[in-house]
CSV table of C-alpha atoms in Angstrom, one decimal:
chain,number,residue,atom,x,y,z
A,1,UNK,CA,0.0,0.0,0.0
A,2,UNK,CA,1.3,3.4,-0.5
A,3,UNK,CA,1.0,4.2,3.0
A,4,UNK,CA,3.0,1.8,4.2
A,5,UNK,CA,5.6,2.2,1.6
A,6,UNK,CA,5.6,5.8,2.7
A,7,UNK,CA,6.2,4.1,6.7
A,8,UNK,CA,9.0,2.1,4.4
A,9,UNK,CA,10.8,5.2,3.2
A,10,UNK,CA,10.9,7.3,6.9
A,11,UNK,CA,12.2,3.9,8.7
A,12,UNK,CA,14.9,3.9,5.6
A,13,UNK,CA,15.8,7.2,5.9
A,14,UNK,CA,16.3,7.0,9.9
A,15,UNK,CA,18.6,4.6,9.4
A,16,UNK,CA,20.6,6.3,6.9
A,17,UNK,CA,20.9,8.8,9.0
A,18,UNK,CA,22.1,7.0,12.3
A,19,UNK,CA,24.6,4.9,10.1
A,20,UNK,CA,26.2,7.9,8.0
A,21,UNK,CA,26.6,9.5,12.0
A,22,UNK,CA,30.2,9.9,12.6
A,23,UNK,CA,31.7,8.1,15.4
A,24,UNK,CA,33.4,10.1,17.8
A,25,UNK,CA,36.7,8.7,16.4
A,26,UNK,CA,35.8,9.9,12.7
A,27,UNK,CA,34.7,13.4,14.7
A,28,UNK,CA,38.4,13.8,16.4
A,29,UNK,CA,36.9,12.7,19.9
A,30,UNK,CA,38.5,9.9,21.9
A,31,UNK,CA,36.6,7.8,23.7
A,32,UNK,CA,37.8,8.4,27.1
A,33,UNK,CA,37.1,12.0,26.4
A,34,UNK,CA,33.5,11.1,26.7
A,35,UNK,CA,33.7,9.3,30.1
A,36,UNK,CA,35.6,12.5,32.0
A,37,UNK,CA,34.3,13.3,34.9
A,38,UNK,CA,36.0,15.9,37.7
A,39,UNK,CA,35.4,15.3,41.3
A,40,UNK,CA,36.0,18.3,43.7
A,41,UNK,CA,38.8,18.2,46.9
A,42,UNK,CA,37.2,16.8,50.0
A,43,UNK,CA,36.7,20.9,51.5
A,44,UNK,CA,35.1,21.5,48.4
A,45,UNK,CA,33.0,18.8,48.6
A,46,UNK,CA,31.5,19.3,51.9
A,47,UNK,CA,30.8,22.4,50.5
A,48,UNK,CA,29.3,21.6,47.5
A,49,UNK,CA,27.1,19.1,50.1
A,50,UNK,CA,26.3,21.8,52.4
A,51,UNK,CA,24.9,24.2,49.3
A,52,UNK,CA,22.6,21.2,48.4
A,53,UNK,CA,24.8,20.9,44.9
A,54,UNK,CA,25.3,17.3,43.4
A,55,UNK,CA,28.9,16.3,45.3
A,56,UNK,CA,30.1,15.4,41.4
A,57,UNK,CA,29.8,17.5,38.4
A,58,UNK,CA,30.7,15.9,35.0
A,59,UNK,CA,32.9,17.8,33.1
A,60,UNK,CA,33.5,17.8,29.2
A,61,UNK,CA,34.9,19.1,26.6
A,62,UNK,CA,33.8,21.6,24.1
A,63,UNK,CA,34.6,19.1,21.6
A,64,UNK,CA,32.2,16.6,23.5
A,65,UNK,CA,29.2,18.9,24.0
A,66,UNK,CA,29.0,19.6,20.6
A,67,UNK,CA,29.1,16.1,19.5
A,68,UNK,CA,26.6,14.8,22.0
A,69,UNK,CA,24.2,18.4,20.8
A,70,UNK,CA,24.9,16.7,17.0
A,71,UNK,CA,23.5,13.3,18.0
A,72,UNK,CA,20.7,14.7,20.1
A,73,UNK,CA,19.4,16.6,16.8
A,74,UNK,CA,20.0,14.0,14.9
A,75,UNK,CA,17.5,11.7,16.9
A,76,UNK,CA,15.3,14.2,17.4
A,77,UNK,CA,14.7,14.9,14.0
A,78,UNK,CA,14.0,11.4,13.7
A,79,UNK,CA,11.4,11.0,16.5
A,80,UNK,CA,9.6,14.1,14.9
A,81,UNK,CA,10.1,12.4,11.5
A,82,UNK,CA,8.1,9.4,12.8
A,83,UNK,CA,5.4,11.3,14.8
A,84,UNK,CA,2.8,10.3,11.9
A,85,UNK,CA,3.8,6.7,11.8
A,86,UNK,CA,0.4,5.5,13.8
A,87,UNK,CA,-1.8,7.5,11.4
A,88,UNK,CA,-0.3,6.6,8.3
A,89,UNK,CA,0.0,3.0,9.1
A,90,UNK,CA,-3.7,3.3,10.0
A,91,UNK,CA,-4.0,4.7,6.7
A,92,UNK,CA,-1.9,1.9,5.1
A,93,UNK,CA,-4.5,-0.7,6.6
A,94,UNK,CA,-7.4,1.0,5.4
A,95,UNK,CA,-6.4,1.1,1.6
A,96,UNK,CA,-5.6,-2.8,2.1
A,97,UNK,CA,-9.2,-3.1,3.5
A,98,UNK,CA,-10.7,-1.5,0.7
A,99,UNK,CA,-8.7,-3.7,-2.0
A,100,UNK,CA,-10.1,-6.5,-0.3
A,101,UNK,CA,-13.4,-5.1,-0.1
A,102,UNK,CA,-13.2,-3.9,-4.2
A,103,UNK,CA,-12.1,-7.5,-5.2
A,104,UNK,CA,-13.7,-9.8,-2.5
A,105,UNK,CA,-10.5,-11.2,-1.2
A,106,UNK,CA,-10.6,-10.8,2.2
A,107,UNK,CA,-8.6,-13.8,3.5
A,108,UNK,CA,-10.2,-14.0,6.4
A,109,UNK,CA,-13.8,-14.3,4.6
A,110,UNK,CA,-12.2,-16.1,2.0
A,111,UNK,CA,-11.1,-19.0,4.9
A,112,UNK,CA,-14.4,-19.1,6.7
A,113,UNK,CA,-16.1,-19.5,3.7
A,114,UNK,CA,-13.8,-22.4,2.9
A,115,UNK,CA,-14.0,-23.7,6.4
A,116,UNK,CA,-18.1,-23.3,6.0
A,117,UNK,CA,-17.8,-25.6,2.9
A,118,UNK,CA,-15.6,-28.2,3.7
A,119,UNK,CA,-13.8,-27.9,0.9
A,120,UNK,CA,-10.6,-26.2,3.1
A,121,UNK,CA,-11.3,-26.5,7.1
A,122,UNK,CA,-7.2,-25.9,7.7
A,123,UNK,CA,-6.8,-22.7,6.0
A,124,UNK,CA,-9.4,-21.1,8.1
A,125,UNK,CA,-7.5,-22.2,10.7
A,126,UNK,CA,-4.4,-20.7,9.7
A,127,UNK,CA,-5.9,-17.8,8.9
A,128,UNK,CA,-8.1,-16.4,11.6
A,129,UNK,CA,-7.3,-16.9,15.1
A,130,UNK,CA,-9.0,-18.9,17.5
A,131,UNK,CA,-10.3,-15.3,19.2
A,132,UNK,CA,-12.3,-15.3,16.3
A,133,UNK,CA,-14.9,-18.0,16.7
A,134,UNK,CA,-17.3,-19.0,13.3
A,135,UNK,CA,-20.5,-18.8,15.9
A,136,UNK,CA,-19.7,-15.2,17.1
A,137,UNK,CA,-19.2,-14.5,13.0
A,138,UNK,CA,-22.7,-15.4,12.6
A,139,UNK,CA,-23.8,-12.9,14.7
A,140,UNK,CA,-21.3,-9.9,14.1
A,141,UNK,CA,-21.1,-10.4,10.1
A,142,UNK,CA,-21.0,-6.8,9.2
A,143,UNK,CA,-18.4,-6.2,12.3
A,144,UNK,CA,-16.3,-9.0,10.9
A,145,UNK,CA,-16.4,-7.7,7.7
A,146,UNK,CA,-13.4,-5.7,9.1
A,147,UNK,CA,-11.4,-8.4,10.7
A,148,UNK,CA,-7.5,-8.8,9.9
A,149,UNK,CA,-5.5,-12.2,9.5
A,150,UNK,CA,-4.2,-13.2,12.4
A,151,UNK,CA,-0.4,-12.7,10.8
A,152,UNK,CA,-0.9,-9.2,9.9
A,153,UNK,CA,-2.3,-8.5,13.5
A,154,UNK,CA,0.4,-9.8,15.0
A,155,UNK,CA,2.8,-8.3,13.1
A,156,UNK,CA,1.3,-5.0,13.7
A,157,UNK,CA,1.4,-6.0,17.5
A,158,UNK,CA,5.4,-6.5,17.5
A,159,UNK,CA,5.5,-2.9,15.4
A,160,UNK,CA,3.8,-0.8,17.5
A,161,UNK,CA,5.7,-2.1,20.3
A,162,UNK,CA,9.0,-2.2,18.8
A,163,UNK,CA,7.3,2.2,17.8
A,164,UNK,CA,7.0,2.4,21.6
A,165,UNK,CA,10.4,1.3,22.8
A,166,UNK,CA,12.6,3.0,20.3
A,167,UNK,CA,10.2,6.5,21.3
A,168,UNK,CA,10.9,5.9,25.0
A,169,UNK,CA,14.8,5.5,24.1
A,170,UNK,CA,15.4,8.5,22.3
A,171,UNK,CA,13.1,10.7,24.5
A,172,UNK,CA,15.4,9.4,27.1
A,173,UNK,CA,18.2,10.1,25.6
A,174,UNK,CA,17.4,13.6,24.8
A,175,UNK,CA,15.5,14.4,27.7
A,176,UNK,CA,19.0,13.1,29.9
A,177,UNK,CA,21.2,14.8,28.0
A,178,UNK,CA,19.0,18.4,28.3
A,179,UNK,CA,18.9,18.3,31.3
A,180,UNK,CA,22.6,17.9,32.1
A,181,UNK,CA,23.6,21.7,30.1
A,182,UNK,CA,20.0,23.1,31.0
A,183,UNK,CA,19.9,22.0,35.0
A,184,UNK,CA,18.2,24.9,35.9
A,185,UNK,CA,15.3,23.8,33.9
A,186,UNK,CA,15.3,20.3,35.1
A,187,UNK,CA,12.2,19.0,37.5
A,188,UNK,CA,13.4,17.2,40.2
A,189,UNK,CA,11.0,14.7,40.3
A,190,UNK,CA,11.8,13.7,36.6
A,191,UNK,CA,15.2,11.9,35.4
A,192,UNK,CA,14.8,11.7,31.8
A,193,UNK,CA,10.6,11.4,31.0
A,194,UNK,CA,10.1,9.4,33.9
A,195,UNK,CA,8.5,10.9,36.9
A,196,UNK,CA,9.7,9.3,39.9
A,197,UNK,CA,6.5,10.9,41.6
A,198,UNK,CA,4.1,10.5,38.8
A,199,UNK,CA,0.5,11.8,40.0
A,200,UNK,CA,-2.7,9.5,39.6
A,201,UNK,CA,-4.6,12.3,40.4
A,202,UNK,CA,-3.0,14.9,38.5
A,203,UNK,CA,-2.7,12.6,34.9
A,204,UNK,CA,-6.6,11.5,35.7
A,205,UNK,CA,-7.5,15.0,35.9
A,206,UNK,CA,-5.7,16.2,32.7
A,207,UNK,CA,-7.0,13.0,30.2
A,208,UNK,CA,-9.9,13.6,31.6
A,209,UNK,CA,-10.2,17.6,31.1
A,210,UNK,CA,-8.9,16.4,27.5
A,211,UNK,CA,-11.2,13.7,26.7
A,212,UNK,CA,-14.6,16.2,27.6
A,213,UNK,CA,-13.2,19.2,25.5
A,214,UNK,CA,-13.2,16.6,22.1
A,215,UNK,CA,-16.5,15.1,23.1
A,216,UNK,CA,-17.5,18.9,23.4
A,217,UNK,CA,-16.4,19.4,20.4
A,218,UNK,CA,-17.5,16.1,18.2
A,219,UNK,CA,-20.2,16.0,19.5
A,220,UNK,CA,-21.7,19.6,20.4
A,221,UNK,CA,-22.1,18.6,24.3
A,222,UNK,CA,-22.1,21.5,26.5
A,223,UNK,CA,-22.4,19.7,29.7
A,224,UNK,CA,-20.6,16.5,29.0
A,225,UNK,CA,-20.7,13.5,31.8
A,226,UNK,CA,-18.6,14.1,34.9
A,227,UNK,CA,-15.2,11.9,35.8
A,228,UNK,CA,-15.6,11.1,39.7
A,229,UNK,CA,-12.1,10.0,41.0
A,230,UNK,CA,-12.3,7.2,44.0
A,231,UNK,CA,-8.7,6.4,45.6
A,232,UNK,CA,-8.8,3.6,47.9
A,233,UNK,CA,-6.2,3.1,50.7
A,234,UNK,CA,-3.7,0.2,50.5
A,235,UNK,CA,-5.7,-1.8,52.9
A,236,UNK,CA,-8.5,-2.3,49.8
A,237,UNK,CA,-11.0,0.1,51.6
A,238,UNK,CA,-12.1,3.7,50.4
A,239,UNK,CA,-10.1,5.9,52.7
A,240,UNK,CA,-11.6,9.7,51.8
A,241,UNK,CA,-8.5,11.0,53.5
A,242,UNK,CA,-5.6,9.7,50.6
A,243,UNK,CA,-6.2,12.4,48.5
A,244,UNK,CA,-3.6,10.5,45.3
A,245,UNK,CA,-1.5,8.3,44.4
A,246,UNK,CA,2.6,8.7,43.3
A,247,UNK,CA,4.5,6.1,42.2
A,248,UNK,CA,7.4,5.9,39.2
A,249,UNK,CA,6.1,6.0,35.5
A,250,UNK,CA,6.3,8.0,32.2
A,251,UNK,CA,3.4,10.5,32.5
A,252,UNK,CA,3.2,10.8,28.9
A,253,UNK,CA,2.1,6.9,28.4
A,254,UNK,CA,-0.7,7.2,31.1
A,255,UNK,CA,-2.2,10.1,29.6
A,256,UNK,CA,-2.2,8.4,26.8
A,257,UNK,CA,-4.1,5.5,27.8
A,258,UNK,CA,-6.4,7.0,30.2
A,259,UNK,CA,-7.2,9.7,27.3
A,260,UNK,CA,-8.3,6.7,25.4
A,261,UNK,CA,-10.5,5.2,27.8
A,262,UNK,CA,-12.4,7.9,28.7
A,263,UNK,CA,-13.4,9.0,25.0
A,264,UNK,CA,-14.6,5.6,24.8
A,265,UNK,CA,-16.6,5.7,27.5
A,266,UNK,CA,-17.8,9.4,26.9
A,267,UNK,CA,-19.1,8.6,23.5
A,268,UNK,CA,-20.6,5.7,24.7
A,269,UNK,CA,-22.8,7.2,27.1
A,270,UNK,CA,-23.7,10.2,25.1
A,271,UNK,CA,-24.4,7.7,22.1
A,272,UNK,CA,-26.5,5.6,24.5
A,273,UNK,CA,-28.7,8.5,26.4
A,274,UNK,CA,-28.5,10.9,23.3
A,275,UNK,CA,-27.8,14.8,23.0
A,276,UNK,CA,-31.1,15.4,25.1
A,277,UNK,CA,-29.6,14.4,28.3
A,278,UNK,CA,-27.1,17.2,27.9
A,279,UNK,CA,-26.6,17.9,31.8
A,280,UNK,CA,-27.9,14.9,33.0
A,281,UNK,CA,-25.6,12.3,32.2
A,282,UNK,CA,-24.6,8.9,34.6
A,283,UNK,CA,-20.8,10.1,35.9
A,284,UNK,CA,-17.8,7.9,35.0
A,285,UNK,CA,-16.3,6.2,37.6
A,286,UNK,CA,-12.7,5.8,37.9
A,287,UNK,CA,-11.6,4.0,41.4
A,288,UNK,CA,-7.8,3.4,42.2
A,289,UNK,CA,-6.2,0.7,43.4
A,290,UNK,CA,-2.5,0.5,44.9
A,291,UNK,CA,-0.9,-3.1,45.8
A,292,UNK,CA,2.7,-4.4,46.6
A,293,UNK,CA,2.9,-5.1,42.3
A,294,UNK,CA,0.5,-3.4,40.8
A,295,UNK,CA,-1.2,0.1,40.5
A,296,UNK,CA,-5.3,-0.5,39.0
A,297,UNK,CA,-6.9,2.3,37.6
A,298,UNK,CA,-11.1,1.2,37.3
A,299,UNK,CA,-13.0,2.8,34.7
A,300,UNK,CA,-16.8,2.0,34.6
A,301,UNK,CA,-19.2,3.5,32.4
A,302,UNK,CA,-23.1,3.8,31.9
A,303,UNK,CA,-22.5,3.1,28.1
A,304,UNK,CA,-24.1,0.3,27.0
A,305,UNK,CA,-21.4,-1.9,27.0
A,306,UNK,CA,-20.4,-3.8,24.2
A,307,UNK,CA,-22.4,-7.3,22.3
A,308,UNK,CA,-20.2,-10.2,23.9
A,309,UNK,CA,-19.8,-11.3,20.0
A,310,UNK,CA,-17.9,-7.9,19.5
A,311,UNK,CA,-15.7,-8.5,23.1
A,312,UNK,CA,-13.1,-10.2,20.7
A,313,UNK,CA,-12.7,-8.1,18.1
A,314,UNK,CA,-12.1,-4.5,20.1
A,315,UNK,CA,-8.1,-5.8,20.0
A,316,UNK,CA,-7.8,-5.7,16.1
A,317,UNK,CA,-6.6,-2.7,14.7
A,318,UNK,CA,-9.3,-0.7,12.7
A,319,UNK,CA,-12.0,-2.4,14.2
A,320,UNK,CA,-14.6,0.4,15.3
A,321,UNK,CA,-18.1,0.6,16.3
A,322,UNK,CA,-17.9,4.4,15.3
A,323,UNK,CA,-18.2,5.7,11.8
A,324,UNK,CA,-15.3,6.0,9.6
A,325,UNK,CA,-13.3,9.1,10.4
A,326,UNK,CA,-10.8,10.4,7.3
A,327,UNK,CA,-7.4,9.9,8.4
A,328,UNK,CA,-5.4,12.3,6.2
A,329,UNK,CA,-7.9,14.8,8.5
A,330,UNK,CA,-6.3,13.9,11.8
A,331,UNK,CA,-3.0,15.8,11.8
A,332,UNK,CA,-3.7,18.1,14.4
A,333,UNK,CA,-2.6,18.8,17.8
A,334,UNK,CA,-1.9,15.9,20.2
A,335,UNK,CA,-5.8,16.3,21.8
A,336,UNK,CA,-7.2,17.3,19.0
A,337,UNK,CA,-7.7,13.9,17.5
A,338,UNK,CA,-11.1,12.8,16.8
A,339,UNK,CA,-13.5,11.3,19.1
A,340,UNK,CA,-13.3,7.9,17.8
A,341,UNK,CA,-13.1,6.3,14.2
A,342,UNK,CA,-9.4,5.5,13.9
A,343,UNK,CA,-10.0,1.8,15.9
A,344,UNK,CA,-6.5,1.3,17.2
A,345,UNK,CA,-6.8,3.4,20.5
A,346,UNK,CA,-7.6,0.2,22.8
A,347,UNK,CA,-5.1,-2.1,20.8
A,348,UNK,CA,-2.4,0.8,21.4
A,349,UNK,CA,-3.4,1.4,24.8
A,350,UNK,CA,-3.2,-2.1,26.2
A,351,UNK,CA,0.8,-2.0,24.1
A,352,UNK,CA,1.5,0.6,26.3
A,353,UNK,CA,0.6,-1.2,29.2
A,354,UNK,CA,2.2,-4.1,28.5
A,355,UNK,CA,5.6,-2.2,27.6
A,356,UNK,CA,6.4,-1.9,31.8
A,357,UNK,CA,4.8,-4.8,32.5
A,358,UNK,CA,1.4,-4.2,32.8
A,359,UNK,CA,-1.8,-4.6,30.8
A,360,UNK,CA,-6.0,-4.0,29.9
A,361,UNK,CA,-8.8,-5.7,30.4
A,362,UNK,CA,-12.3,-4.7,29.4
A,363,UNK,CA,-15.3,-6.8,30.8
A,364,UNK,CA,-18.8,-5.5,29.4
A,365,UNK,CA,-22.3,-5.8,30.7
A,366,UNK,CA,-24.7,-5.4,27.4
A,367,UNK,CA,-27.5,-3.1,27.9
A,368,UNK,CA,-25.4,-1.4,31.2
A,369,UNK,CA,-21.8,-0.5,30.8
A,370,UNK,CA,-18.2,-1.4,30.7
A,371,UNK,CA,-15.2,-1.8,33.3
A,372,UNK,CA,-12.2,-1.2,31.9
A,373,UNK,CA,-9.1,-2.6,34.4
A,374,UNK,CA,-6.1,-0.8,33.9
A,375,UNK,CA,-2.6,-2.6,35.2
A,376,UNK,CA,0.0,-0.4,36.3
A,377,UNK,CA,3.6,-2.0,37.2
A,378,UNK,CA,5.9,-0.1,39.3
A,379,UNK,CA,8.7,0.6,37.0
A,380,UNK,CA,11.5,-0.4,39.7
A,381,UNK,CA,11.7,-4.7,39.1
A,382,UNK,CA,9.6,-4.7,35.2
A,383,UNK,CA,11.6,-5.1,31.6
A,384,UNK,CA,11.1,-4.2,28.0
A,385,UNK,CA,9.3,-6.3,26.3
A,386,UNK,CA,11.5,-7.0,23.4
A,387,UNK,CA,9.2,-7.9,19.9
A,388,UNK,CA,10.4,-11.6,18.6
C-alpha cells in the first residue's frame, strides 16, 4: 500500500541517518574523552554538600558537548520524522481493506467461507485466530467484515511495540542529555521522561479535562458527563482521606491511555442516552487501586457496553463501532484527535501497558456498561518487552 511504503521510506531514511553519523573517532573525539568526569577536593565537597549541589559534576569538553548536541538533533529529528507513523500505518490498513473489499478477497472471509464448505477447514485455521470463533461470526457479520488475518495483527502488535520502545529510548536520551547543560530547567522529580513521583490524580484530571473538550467538540455537548475519581487506601478500603496516588512512570504513556479510555466511555454514554440528556448524564467512575505489584486504575461507564460477539474483536486494529473518520484529517494537535473512528486506540493502549509490565482488560455488561481494568507495574523490578 502506498502508505505503508511511505512508513518504508521514513524507517529507511532514519537509518541512513544514524549509520552515515560519525563516530566520535571519525569526529576527532577519543573515547575516554566522553567518560571524564572531575570530582571536587574533600573541602570543596562538603561544601558543595552543604549548598545542596550534586557532590560530582561531570565535566567535558567543548569538543564533546557539541558532538553529544549533534547526536541529540540528529535523533530528534527522527522521533519528529516518525510522529505520523500511527496515522499513516492506519491509513496503510485502510487502503488494504478497501482492495479486499473492491475485489472480495478478504482472507479471512475467503477462509471461513472455505471452512463453512468443507472444501478447506485448515486454511481457516491458519488464517483467523481462535479469538475469532465462526458462531460469534454469525452474529457480528457486518463487524467481521473488518477483521485482519491473524499474521498481519500480529505483526502490527510487534510494530507498535517495537514504535513504543525506540520512542521511550530516544526521548530518554534527549530528555537526559537536556537536562545535564539546561539544570536549571530540570524537574526534580523527573530523570529523563520518567517521573519518579508520577501523579494518579494529576494525569486522571488532565486526560480527563482532554477527553470532555473533544467530546464537546465532536459532538456539540455542552455539559458532557462528569469523571468522579475514588482512591482507595492500600488496605482495599475507600479511605476519603488519601487524597492521590505517586508512584514511578512516564506520565506521557498514562495520559495516553487514560485519554483513550475515557473517550470511549464518553461517547458511549452520550451515544446511549442521546444529546437530550445534555446535563444529565450517569458520571464515570474511575476508582484506584495500589498493591505491593501493581497500580489499577477502574473505569466504569453507563454506556451500553459492548455485544459479547464484539468482546473479541475491540483488539484488532481498525476495528470500530464508530463511523469512519478520514485519516489524512487527523493531523492536528496531540488532543485534538477525533473522538473515535481510527480503531487502534484500545489495541495501542493495552501496548502501552504491556511495555512496563502491565496490561487492559475490558469486561462489558450489554444493555449497562463497561469496566475497563487498567494494570500499572511499578517501574522499579519490570523489563522491555523486546518484539520476537
Amino acid at each position: 500500500m502506498v502508505s505503508v511504503r511511505r512508513v518504508a521510506d521514513w524507517y529507511s531514511q532514519s537509518y541512513a541517518d544514524l549509520a552515515e553519523f560519525p563516530a566520535p573517532e571519525d569526529a576527532g573525539i577519543d573515547r575516554d574523552m566522553m567518560r571524564e568526569i572531575t570530582a571536587p577536593s574533600e573541602e570543596g565537597l562538603s561544601k558543595l554538600v552543604a549548598e545542596g549541589h550534586k557532590p560530582v559534576q561531570r565535566v567535558m569538553s567543548p569538543a564533546v558537548v557539541d558532538y553529544n548536541r549533534r547526536f541529540v538533533e540528529c535523533i530528534e529529528n527522527i522521533k519528529k520524522r516518525h510522529d505520523p507513523v500511527a496515522i499513516t500505518m492506519a491509513q496503510g490498513i485502510q487502503e488494504l481493506k478497501q482492495i479486499w473489499a473492491d475485489t472480495k478477497t478478504n482472507p479471512v472471509l475467503m477462509a471461513a467461507a472455505a471452512a463453512k464448505s468443507n472444501s478447506d477447514s485448515s486454511a481457516f485455521r491458519a488464517t483467523m485466530p481462535s479469538m475469532y470463533p465462526p458462531n460469534l461470526m454469525m452474529k457480528n457479520s457486518q463487524a467481521f467484515q473488518n477483521l485482519l488475518p491473524m499474521d498481519l495483527q500480529s505483526f502490527l502488535d510487534r510494530f507498535y511495540m517495537s514504535r513504543i520502545g525506540i520512542r521511550m529510548l530516544i526521548g530518554q536520551h534527549v530528555a537526559l542529555s537536556k537536562a545535564s547543560t539546561e539544570s536549571s530547567n530540570s524537574h526534580p522529580d523527573y530523570v529523563g521522561i520518567i517521573c519518579t513521583k508520577t501523579s494518579i490524580r494529576d494525569v486522571v484530571t488532565q486526560a480527563a479535562e482532554n477527553a470532555q473538550s473533544v467530546l464537546q467538540d465532536s459532538f456539540g455537548v455542552f455539559d458532557p458527563p462528569e469523571i468522579k475519581l475514588v482512591i482507595a487506601g492500600s488496605d482495599s478500603r475507600v479511605d476519603a482521606n488519601l487524597d492521590d496516588i505517586e508512584f514511578m512512570y512516564v506520565p506521557s504513556h498514562l495520559h495516553h491511555m487514560l485519554f483513550e479510555l475515557f473517550k470511549n466511555s464518553l461517547r458511549a454514554i452520550v451515544e446511549k442516552y442521546g444529546l437530550d440528556a445534555d446535563g444529565e448524564y450517569p458520571p464515570i467512575k474511575v476508582i484506584v487501586a495500589q498493591g505491593h505489584e501493581d497500580i489499577t486504575v477502574k473505569i466504569s461507564d453507563e454506556g451500553g457496553g459492548i455485544p459479547r460477539s464484539g468482546m473479541p474483536l475491540i483488539w484488532t486494529y481498525l476495528y470500530t463501532t464508530a463511523e469512519k473518520t478520514e485519516l489524512d484529517e487527523a493531523g492536528m494537535g496531540e488532543f485534538r484527535a477525533p473522538m473515535a473512528g481510527f480503531g487502534y486506540g484500545l489495541p495501542l493502549s493495552r501496548l502501552y501497558a504491556r511495555y512496563f509490565g502491565g496490561n487492559l482488560k475490558l469486561i462489558s455488561m450489554e444493555g449497562y456498561g463497561t469496566d475497563a481494568y487498567l494494570h500499572l507495574n511499578r517501574l522499579s523490578d519490570s523489563e522491555e518487552p523486546l518484539p520476537s
